[in-house]
Short mmCIF file of C-alpha atoms and ligand atoms in Angstrom, two decimals:
data_model
loop_
_atom_site.label_atom_id
_atom_site.label_comp_id
_atom_site.label_asym_id
_atom_site.label_seq_id
_atom_site.Cartn_x
_atom_site.Cartn_y
_atom_site.Cartn_z
CA MET P 1 -127.77 -133.21 6.41
CA ARG P 2 -130.15 -133.94 3.59
CA LEU P 3 -127.19 -134.57 1.33
CA VAL P 4 -125.68 -137.07 3.71
CA LEU P 5 -128.97 -138.90 3.80
CA LEU P 6 -129.01 -139.03 0.02
CA VAL P 7 -125.54 -140.50 -0.05
CA LEU P 8 -126.65 -143.28 2.24
CA CYS P 9 -129.85 -143.89 0.31
CA SER P 10 -128.12 -144.23 -3.03
CA VAL P 11 -125.54 -146.47 -1.48
CA ALA P 12 -128.13 -148.75 0.07
CA ALA P 13 -129.83 -149.14 -3.29
CA PHE P 14 -126.52 -149.93 -4.90
CA ALA P 15 -125.60 -152.53 -2.30
CA GLN P 16 -128.91 -154.33 -2.68
CA ALA P 17 -128.39 -154.64 -6.40
CA ASN P 18 -124.90 -156.08 -5.96
CA SER P 19 -124.67 -158.93 -3.51
CA HIS P 20 -121.42 -160.29 -4.91
CA VAL P 21 -118.03 -158.73 -5.44
CA GLU P 22 -116.57 -158.68 -8.92
CA ILE P 23 -112.79 -158.83 -9.45
CA VAL P 24 -111.73 -156.57 -12.33
CA PRO P 25 -108.08 -156.76 -13.49
CA VAL P 26 -106.68 -153.25 -13.93
CA ARG P 27 -102.99 -153.59 -14.73
CA GLY P 28 -100.34 -156.00 -13.50
CA HIS P 29 -100.81 -156.54 -9.77
CA ILE P 30 -103.60 -153.94 -9.46
CA TYR P 31 -107.26 -155.02 -9.36
CA MET P 32 -110.58 -153.32 -8.80
CA LEU P 33 -113.27 -154.91 -6.62
CA ALA P 34 -116.74 -153.77 -7.66
CA GLY P 35 -120.08 -154.33 -5.94
CA ALA P 36 -119.12 -153.94 -2.27
CA GLY P 37 -120.26 -150.30 -2.04
CA GLY P 38 -117.66 -147.93 -3.48
CA ASN P 39 -115.04 -149.47 -5.75
CA ILE P 40 -112.04 -150.95 -3.91
CA THR P 41 -108.53 -150.90 -5.41
CA VAL P 42 -106.27 -153.85 -4.56
CA SER P 43 -102.48 -154.00 -4.89
CA ILE P 44 -101.35 -157.58 -4.30
CA GLY P 45 -97.85 -159.00 -4.46
CA PRO P 46 -94.73 -159.97 -2.53
CA ASP P 47 -95.22 -157.29 0.11
CA GLY P 48 -98.82 -158.28 0.77
CA VAL P 49 -102.10 -156.52 0.11
CA LEU P 50 -102.90 -152.82 0.04
CA LEU P 51 -106.48 -151.62 -0.40
CA VAL P 52 -107.84 -148.23 -1.35
CA ASP P 53 -111.17 -148.13 0.52
CA SER P 54 -112.93 -151.06 2.14
CA GLY P 55 -116.57 -151.01 0.94
CA LEU P 56 -119.71 -151.36 3.02
CA ALA P 57 -119.43 -153.07 6.41
CA GLU P 58 -121.99 -155.71 5.45
CA MET P 59 -119.91 -156.68 2.40
CA SER P 60 -116.69 -157.31 4.34
CA ASP P 61 -116.90 -161.11 4.13
CA GLN P 62 -117.35 -160.97 0.36
CA VAL P 63 -114.43 -158.54 0.04
CA LEU P 64 -112.23 -160.81 2.14
CA ALA P 65 -113.27 -163.78 -0.03
CA ALA P 66 -112.29 -161.83 -3.16
CA ILE P 67 -108.91 -160.96 -1.61
CA ARG P 68 -108.34 -164.61 -0.69
CA GLU P 69 -109.17 -165.57 -4.28
CA LEU P 70 -106.58 -163.06 -5.53
CA GLN P 71 -104.04 -164.35 -3.01
CA ARG P 72 -104.63 -167.86 -4.30
CA ARG P 73 -104.18 -166.72 -7.90
CA VAL P 74 -100.88 -164.92 -7.28
CA SER P 75 -99.43 -167.52 -4.91
CA VAL P 76 -96.22 -169.01 -6.25
CA ASN P 77 -95.94 -172.76 -5.57
CA GLY P 78 -98.55 -172.57 -2.82
CA ALA P 79 -96.50 -170.16 -0.67
CA PRO P 80 -98.47 -168.75 2.30
CA ALA P 81 -100.43 -165.57 1.54
CA LYS P 82 -98.88 -162.29 2.62
CA PRO P 83 -101.14 -160.18 4.85
CA ILE P 84 -103.28 -157.13 4.24
CA ARG P 85 -100.88 -154.36 5.26
CA TYR P 86 -102.67 -151.11 4.37
CA ILE P 87 -106.14 -149.71 3.85
CA ILE P 88 -106.07 -146.17 2.43
CA ASN P 89 -109.41 -144.36 2.80
CA THR P 90 -110.36 -141.81 0.11
CA HIS P 91 -112.95 -140.21 2.43
CA LEU P 92 -115.24 -140.86 5.37
CA HIS P 93 -118.47 -142.21 3.82
CA PRO P 94 -119.62 -145.64 5.06
CA ASP P 95 -119.64 -147.14 1.56
CA HIS P 96 -115.85 -146.54 1.46
CA ILE P 97 -114.73 -147.20 5.05
CA GLY P 98 -117.35 -149.71 6.21
CA GLY P 99 -114.94 -152.63 5.90
CA ASN P 100 -112.12 -150.95 7.85
CA GLU P 101 -112.83 -152.82 11.06
CA LYS P 102 -113.29 -156.36 9.81
CA ILE P 103 -110.87 -156.23 6.91
CA GLY P 104 -108.31 -154.30 8.95
CA GLU P 105 -108.49 -156.93 11.67
CA ALA P 106 -108.09 -159.68 9.08
CA GLY P 107 -104.73 -158.11 8.29
CA LYS P 108 -103.63 -159.37 11.67
CA THR P 109 -105.20 -162.79 11.18
CA ILE P 110 -103.62 -163.36 7.81
CA THR P 111 -100.23 -162.22 9.05
CA GLY P 112 -100.33 -164.82 11.79
CA GLY P 113 -96.66 -164.27 12.57
CA ASN P 114 -95.67 -166.54 9.67
CA VAL P 115 -93.12 -164.07 8.37
CA ILE P 116 -90.45 -162.94 10.79
CA GLY P 117 -90.54 -159.35 9.57
CA ASP P 118 -94.28 -159.18 10.21
CA ILE P 119 -94.31 -160.29 13.82
CA GLY P 120 -93.94 -156.75 15.10
CA ASP P 121 -97.12 -155.78 13.28
CA ALA P 122 -99.05 -158.89 14.14
CA THR P 123 -100.98 -157.33 16.98
CA GLU P 124 -101.97 -154.20 15.07
CA GLY P 125 -103.83 -155.44 12.02
CA ALA P 126 -103.63 -153.40 8.83
CA THR P 127 -102.57 -149.76 8.92
CA ILE P 128 -105.50 -147.51 8.04
CA VAL P 129 -104.36 -144.35 6.24
CA ALA P 130 -106.43 -141.21 5.61
CA HIS P 131 -106.22 -137.44 5.62
CA GLU P 132 -106.44 -135.91 9.10
CA LYS P 133 -109.86 -134.41 8.32
CA VAL P 134 -111.32 -137.91 7.90
CA LEU P 135 -110.24 -138.77 11.44
CA ASP P 136 -111.47 -135.39 12.73
CA ARG P 137 -114.94 -135.96 11.31
CA LEU P 138 -115.15 -139.62 12.36
CA SER P 139 -113.97 -138.76 15.84
CA PRO P 140 -115.07 -135.21 16.67
CA ASN P 141 -113.45 -134.00 19.89
CA GLY P 142 -111.90 -137.43 20.24
CA THR P 143 -115.23 -139.24 20.52
CA PRO P 144 -115.52 -141.82 17.72
CA THR P 145 -118.81 -142.00 15.80
CA VAL P 146 -117.75 -145.36 14.36
CA SER P 147 -116.06 -148.37 15.93
CA PHE P 148 -112.65 -147.46 17.31
CA LYS P 149 -111.08 -150.16 15.15
CA ALA P 150 -112.50 -148.52 12.00
CA LEU P 151 -110.63 -145.25 12.61
CA PRO P 152 -107.54 -144.26 10.59
CA THR P 153 -104.31 -145.15 12.41
CA LEU P 154 -101.98 -143.11 10.18
CA THR P 155 -103.06 -139.62 9.07
CA PHE P 156 -101.45 -136.75 7.19
CA LEU P 157 -102.09 -133.03 7.33
CA SER P 158 -100.26 -131.74 4.29
CA ASP P 159 -101.15 -131.80 0.59
CA GLN P 160 -99.76 -135.28 0.10
CA MET P 161 -97.98 -138.23 1.64
CA LYS P 162 -96.00 -141.11 0.23
CA LEU P 163 -95.74 -144.59 1.64
CA SER P 164 -92.26 -144.62 3.13
CA GLN P 165 -90.98 -147.29 0.78
CA PHE P 166 -91.93 -149.22 -2.33
CA PHE P 167 -94.91 -151.52 -1.92
CA ASN P 168 -95.19 -154.39 -4.38
CA GLY P 169 -92.44 -152.81 -6.43
CA GLU P 170 -93.69 -149.22 -6.76
CA GLY P 171 -94.09 -145.91 -4.99
CA ILE P 172 -97.59 -145.01 -3.80
CA GLN P 173 -98.57 -141.35 -3.42
CA ILE P 174 -101.67 -140.03 -1.67
CA PHE P 175 -102.89 -136.53 -2.53
CA HIS P 176 -105.37 -134.52 -0.47
CA GLU P 177 -108.03 -132.87 -2.65
CA LYS P 178 -109.34 -129.95 -0.65
CA ALA P 179 -113.05 -129.32 -0.20
CA ALA P 180 -114.08 -131.65 -3.05
CA HIS P 181 -116.62 -134.45 -2.50
CA THR P 182 -115.89 -133.83 1.21
CA ASP P 183 -113.07 -131.86 2.86
CA GLY P 184 -110.99 -134.97 3.55
CA ASP P 185 -110.77 -136.50 0.06
CA SER P 186 -107.66 -138.27 -1.12
CA ILE P 187 -106.71 -139.71 -4.49
CA VAL P 188 -104.07 -142.43 -4.68
CA LEU P 189 -101.44 -142.74 -7.42
CA PHE P 190 -99.71 -146.07 -8.07
CA ARG P 191 -96.63 -144.65 -9.75
CA GLY P 192 -95.26 -147.76 -11.45
CA SER P 193 -98.59 -149.24 -12.49
CA ASP P 194 -99.82 -145.81 -13.64
CA VAL P 195 -103.18 -146.25 -11.94
CA ILE P 196 -105.13 -143.61 -9.96
CA SER P 197 -107.87 -144.36 -7.42
CA ALA P 198 -110.15 -141.32 -7.54
CA GLY P 199 -112.68 -141.99 -4.76
CA ASP P 200 -116.01 -140.21 -5.14
CA ILE P 201 -114.53 -137.15 -6.87
CA PHE P 202 -115.10 -139.13 -10.06
CA LEU P 203 -118.13 -141.36 -10.77
CA THR P 204 -119.35 -142.87 -14.01
CA THR P 205 -122.78 -143.66 -12.62
CA SER P 206 -124.11 -140.23 -11.61
CA TYR P 207 -123.38 -136.57 -11.07
CA PRO P 208 -120.89 -136.13 -8.24
CA ILE P 209 -122.42 -135.78 -4.80
CA ILE P 210 -121.28 -132.52 -3.24
CA ASP P 211 -121.36 -133.32 0.46
CA LEU P 212 -121.75 -129.73 1.65
CA ALA P 213 -122.31 -130.81 5.27
CA ASN P 214 -118.87 -132.46 5.27
CA GLY P 215 -117.08 -129.55 3.66
CA GLY P 216 -117.45 -130.48 -0.01
CA SER P 217 -117.68 -128.03 -2.92
CA LEU P 218 -118.20 -128.16 -6.66
CA GLN P 219 -115.04 -126.18 -7.36
CA GLY P 220 -113.01 -128.58 -5.22
CA ILE P 221 -114.35 -131.52 -7.25
CA ILE P 222 -113.40 -129.79 -10.51
CA ASP P 223 -109.96 -128.99 -9.06
CA GLY P 224 -109.56 -132.65 -8.05
CA LEU P 225 -110.48 -133.83 -11.55
CA ASN P 226 -107.99 -131.36 -13.03
CA HIS P 227 -105.34 -132.77 -10.71
CA ILE P 228 -106.13 -136.30 -11.88
CA LEU P 229 -105.75 -135.05 -15.46
CA ASP P 230 -102.40 -133.41 -14.56
CA LEU P 231 -101.16 -136.76 -13.23
CA SER P 232 -102.49 -138.76 -16.19
CA VAL P 233 -100.67 -139.53 -19.41
CA PRO P 234 -102.61 -140.99 -22.33
CA ARG P 235 -101.10 -143.71 -24.49
CA SER P 236 -102.25 -141.87 -27.60
CA MET P 237 -105.07 -139.48 -28.52
CA GLN P 238 -106.24 -139.41 -24.87
CA GLU P 239 -107.06 -143.14 -24.94
CA GLY P 240 -105.40 -145.78 -22.74
CA GLY P 241 -102.35 -144.88 -20.68
CA THR P 242 -103.12 -143.98 -17.06
CA MET P 243 -106.07 -145.96 -15.73
CA VAL P 244 -108.48 -144.22 -13.35
CA ILE P 245 -110.65 -146.16 -10.89
CA PRO P 246 -113.79 -144.15 -10.08
CA GLY P 247 -115.61 -144.20 -6.75
CA PHE P 248 -118.50 -145.96 -8.50
CA GLY P 249 -118.77 -147.37 -12.00
CA ARG P 250 -116.47 -148.80 -14.62
CA LEU P 251 -112.72 -148.60 -15.07
CA CYS P 252 -111.73 -145.42 -16.95
CA ASP P 253 -108.92 -143.56 -18.66
CA GLN P 254 -107.98 -139.91 -19.11
CA ALA P 255 -110.58 -139.29 -21.82
CA ASP P 256 -113.39 -140.30 -19.45
CA VAL P 257 -112.12 -137.95 -16.74
CA THR P 258 -111.83 -135.14 -19.29
CA ASP P 259 -115.47 -135.61 -20.34
CA TYR P 260 -116.64 -135.56 -16.73
CA ARG P 261 -114.55 -132.48 -15.89
CA ASP P 262 -115.88 -130.69 -18.97
CA MET P 263 -119.49 -131.53 -18.07
CA LEU P 264 -119.04 -130.15 -14.54
CA THR P 265 -117.27 -127.04 -15.79
CA ILE P 266 -120.06 -126.30 -18.26
CA ILE P 267 -122.76 -126.76 -15.61
CA ARG P 268 -120.78 -124.65 -13.13
CA ASP P 269 -120.54 -121.81 -15.67
CA ARG P 270 -124.25 -121.97 -16.47
CA VAL P 271 -125.25 -121.78 -12.81
CA GLN P 272 -122.62 -119.13 -12.06
CA ASP P 273 -123.93 -116.99 -14.90
CA MET P 274 -127.47 -117.04 -13.47
CA LEU P 275 -126.13 -116.35 -9.98
CA ARG P 276 -124.32 -113.27 -11.27
CA LYS P 277 -127.61 -112.08 -12.74
CA GLY P 278 -129.17 -112.40 -9.30
CA LYS P 279 -131.45 -115.32 -10.17
CA THR P 280 -133.06 -117.27 -7.34
CA LEU P 281 -132.77 -121.01 -6.78
CA ASP P 282 -136.28 -121.49 -8.18
CA GLU P 283 -135.34 -119.61 -11.34
CA VAL P 284 -132.14 -121.64 -11.71
CA ARG P 285 -134.07 -124.87 -11.28
CA ALA P 286 -136.71 -123.80 -13.78
CA ALA P 287 -133.98 -123.19 -16.37
CA ARG P 288 -133.10 -126.93 -16.26
CA LEU P 289 -129.42 -126.24 -16.76
CA SER P 290 -128.38 -129.91 -16.65
CA ARG P 291 -131.02 -131.21 -19.06
CA ASP P 292 -128.55 -132.18 -21.82
CA TYR P 293 -126.64 -134.37 -19.34
CA ASP P 294 -129.53 -135.74 -17.30
CA ARG P 295 -130.06 -138.79 -19.48
CA ARG P 296 -126.57 -139.96 -18.68
CA TYR P 297 -126.05 -138.79 -15.11
CA SER P 298 -129.40 -138.20 -13.38
CA THR P 299 -130.48 -141.12 -11.19
CA SER P 300 -133.57 -141.71 -9.09
CA SER P 301 -131.69 -141.01 -5.86
CA TRP P 302 -129.50 -138.15 -7.15
CA THR P 303 -131.42 -136.32 -9.85
CA GLY P 304 -130.20 -133.50 -12.07
CA ASP P 305 -132.48 -131.18 -10.11
CA MET P 306 -130.90 -132.17 -6.78
CA PHE P 307 -127.44 -131.79 -8.29
CA ILE P 308 -128.23 -128.31 -9.62
CA GLU P 309 -129.50 -127.27 -6.19
CA ALA P 310 -126.22 -128.49 -4.62
CA VAL P 311 -124.21 -126.67 -7.31
CA TYR P 312 -126.19 -123.49 -6.66
CA THR P 313 -125.64 -123.72 -2.91
CA SER P 314 -121.95 -124.53 -3.31
CA LEU P 315 -121.35 -121.60 -5.67
CA LYS P 316 -123.39 -119.27 -3.50
CA ASN P 317 -121.21 -120.28 -0.54
CA GLY P 318 -118.24 -119.08 -2.57
CA ALA P 319 -114.94 -120.70 -3.42
CA PRO P 320 -113.52 -122.85 -0.61
CA ALA P 321 -110.50 -121.47 1.18
CA GLY P 322 -107.43 -122.78 -0.59
CA GLY P 323 -109.67 -124.92 -2.73
CA SER P 324 -108.07 -124.24 -6.07
CA LYS P 325 -104.93 -125.96 -7.18
ZN1 LIG J 1 -118.68 -140.61 -0.82
#
């Protein structure tokens, strides 16, 4: 539970520092919204708007304003804006799903029945997509711990799902990354744009948070990063090519993901080595195994010491069932 608390604390600090939402062009019709909690990916075009994650609840108005600004920019000859059709959630944390309710409902408002094909959906708002485990944890035994309207409305149980048809001119694939940041993580691949939304498996601002209480594991995070690398193609010499949107931080490419994966693999091996020698948590902490990375990744709310403790616990728990890909 302590880990969950830390997630919320670091998020609160982040939200306070960012009271406005920044629109970052990614490629073509794909944008990143930064500053609303976790990064939000936006696909906007003739079929409407699709979001990956929805930020903090208290930032929903600013997110909606940013979407309206994008709708205005892409509008051809002042044509009415197409609605928000989908919100795909990468995982269950409130800095990534907090806007589900308000932004999802706005999907209905923006639709407004102004397009014949949309009338059937007009009473439903946006479709909220997530892995089944996200719904299970948000609604244990069918009792929601968040507003009913914030819950996923379309879930999948298998390793991946595809949207049933092209959206804004491309296929969109959602992959479940088992027991990673949590046990319900998804990454989203925009196949034509060659953009991947990574969720909190990949951060540029800190060490990854291993949410052990929600089924996360270090090995699952490394496996997820390796999967992102499998899906990525560099333009040349590992630079450019596939763009990767992290859960927090700046827009990245394959080289950035490689560096992060390598850092985690090195730290995993160091901790694993001490575990094999029967060292205790105190001995592992005293060895300061992350010290060469702390300047870059240790933060006041998620220090290298806290991260090493989570790594130790995760490795001691053993590899997650089916966690390697
Ligand atoms: Zn998270």
